[in-house]
Amino acid sequence: GAGVSQTPSNKVTEKGKYVELRCDPISGHTALYWYRQSLGQGPEFLIYFQGTGAADDSGLPNDRFFAVRPEGSVSTLKIQRTERGDSAVYLCASSLNSLQNTGELFFGEGSRLTVL
Amino acid sequence: AQTVTQSQPEMSVQEAETVTLSCTYDTSESDYYLFWYKQPPSRQMILVIRQEAYKQQNATENRFSVNFQKAAKSFSLKISDSQLGDAAMYFCAYLNYGGSQGNLIFGKGTKLSVKP
């Protein structure tokens, strides 16, 4: 596609439920990133993929959070046993290769998750 | 650990005037990148300007320019001839060149309003 696409745009769920958020990066971009943006804050890094593998997952807050990118394109962020504190906008970004080389991330419009 | 501080939660500027947004950062590294991102209500983060720390010359992109003071660890953004479309959240961000290739560290942002 022309840009980074994220679905759903908005998701409301109940505490304890399982949630999946999808990211479709720009075609040909090998690097994919997930960030979380809480209300009134800047985005915080969660995980970075280079191809199919997670090159850095140091930002995942706990083992309830998991992300995959099985074919090196679309990625899914999975959150188990959601908590109210997980409510945030989840941003996905991609770049042609590593950020150090390209200097630019292309962001999607995010998925707003609300946990009741 | 690196940190990014934006001390102005909100700023306002008259259309066609100039405004400067402040950013300071803390790092012990010598090689890094600094960025300014714009986030309109659509939530999509858009790169405004980028600066490599090894470059002494301040980056410019049309109406946008930076004042990069490496010794002072300061990276301010100047917007000239402000337009209504410049109204948005602006985030300063840091990337360590030698570290995680996805771990952009963002400030909390400055909300810019443009008055007609």
Short mmCIF file of C-alpha atoms in Angstrom, two decimals, chain B residues 18-22 35-36 48-51 57-68 75-81 90:
data_model
loop_
_atom_site.label_atom_id
_atom_site.label_comp_id
_atom_site.label_asym_id
_atom_site.label_seq_id
_atom_site.Cartn_x
_atom_site.Cartn_y
_atom_site.Cartn_z
CA THR B 18 7.88 32.68 13.86
CA VAL B 19 7.87 30.29 16.80
CA THR B 20 10.60 28.26 18.49
CA LEU B 21 9.98 24.98 20.28
CA SER B 22 12.53 23.86 22.86
CA PHE B 35 14.43 14.36 15.17
CA TRP B 36 11.37 16.53 15.26
CA VAL B 48 9.68 17.29 10.15
CA ILE B 49 13.45 17.43 10.31
CA ARG B 50 16.47 15.33 11.25
CA GLN B 51 19.94 16.19 12.54
CA GLN B 57 25.60 22.67 10.35
CA ASN B 58 22.01 23.09 11.48
CA ALA B 59 19.45 21.19 9.41
CA THR B 60 16.82 23.12 7.48
CA GLU B 61 13.70 22.00 5.61
CA ASN B 62 11.88 24.87 3.95
CA ARG B 63 10.21 26.85 6.78
CA PHE B 64 11.60 24.55 9.45
CA SER B 65 15.07 24.84 10.91
CA VAL B 66 16.85 23.68 14.03
CA ASN B 67 19.33 25.21 16.42
CA PHE B 68 21.52 22.30 17.46
CA PHE B 75 17.84 20.96 19.88
CA SER B 76 15.21 23.62 19.26
CA LEU B 77 12.87 23.82 16.26
CA LYS B 78 12.10 27.12 14.58
CA ILE B 79 9.02 27.41 12.41
CA SER B 80 9.01 30.48 10.19
CA ASP B 81 5.98 32.01 8.46
CA TYR B 90 5.43 18.34 18.06
#
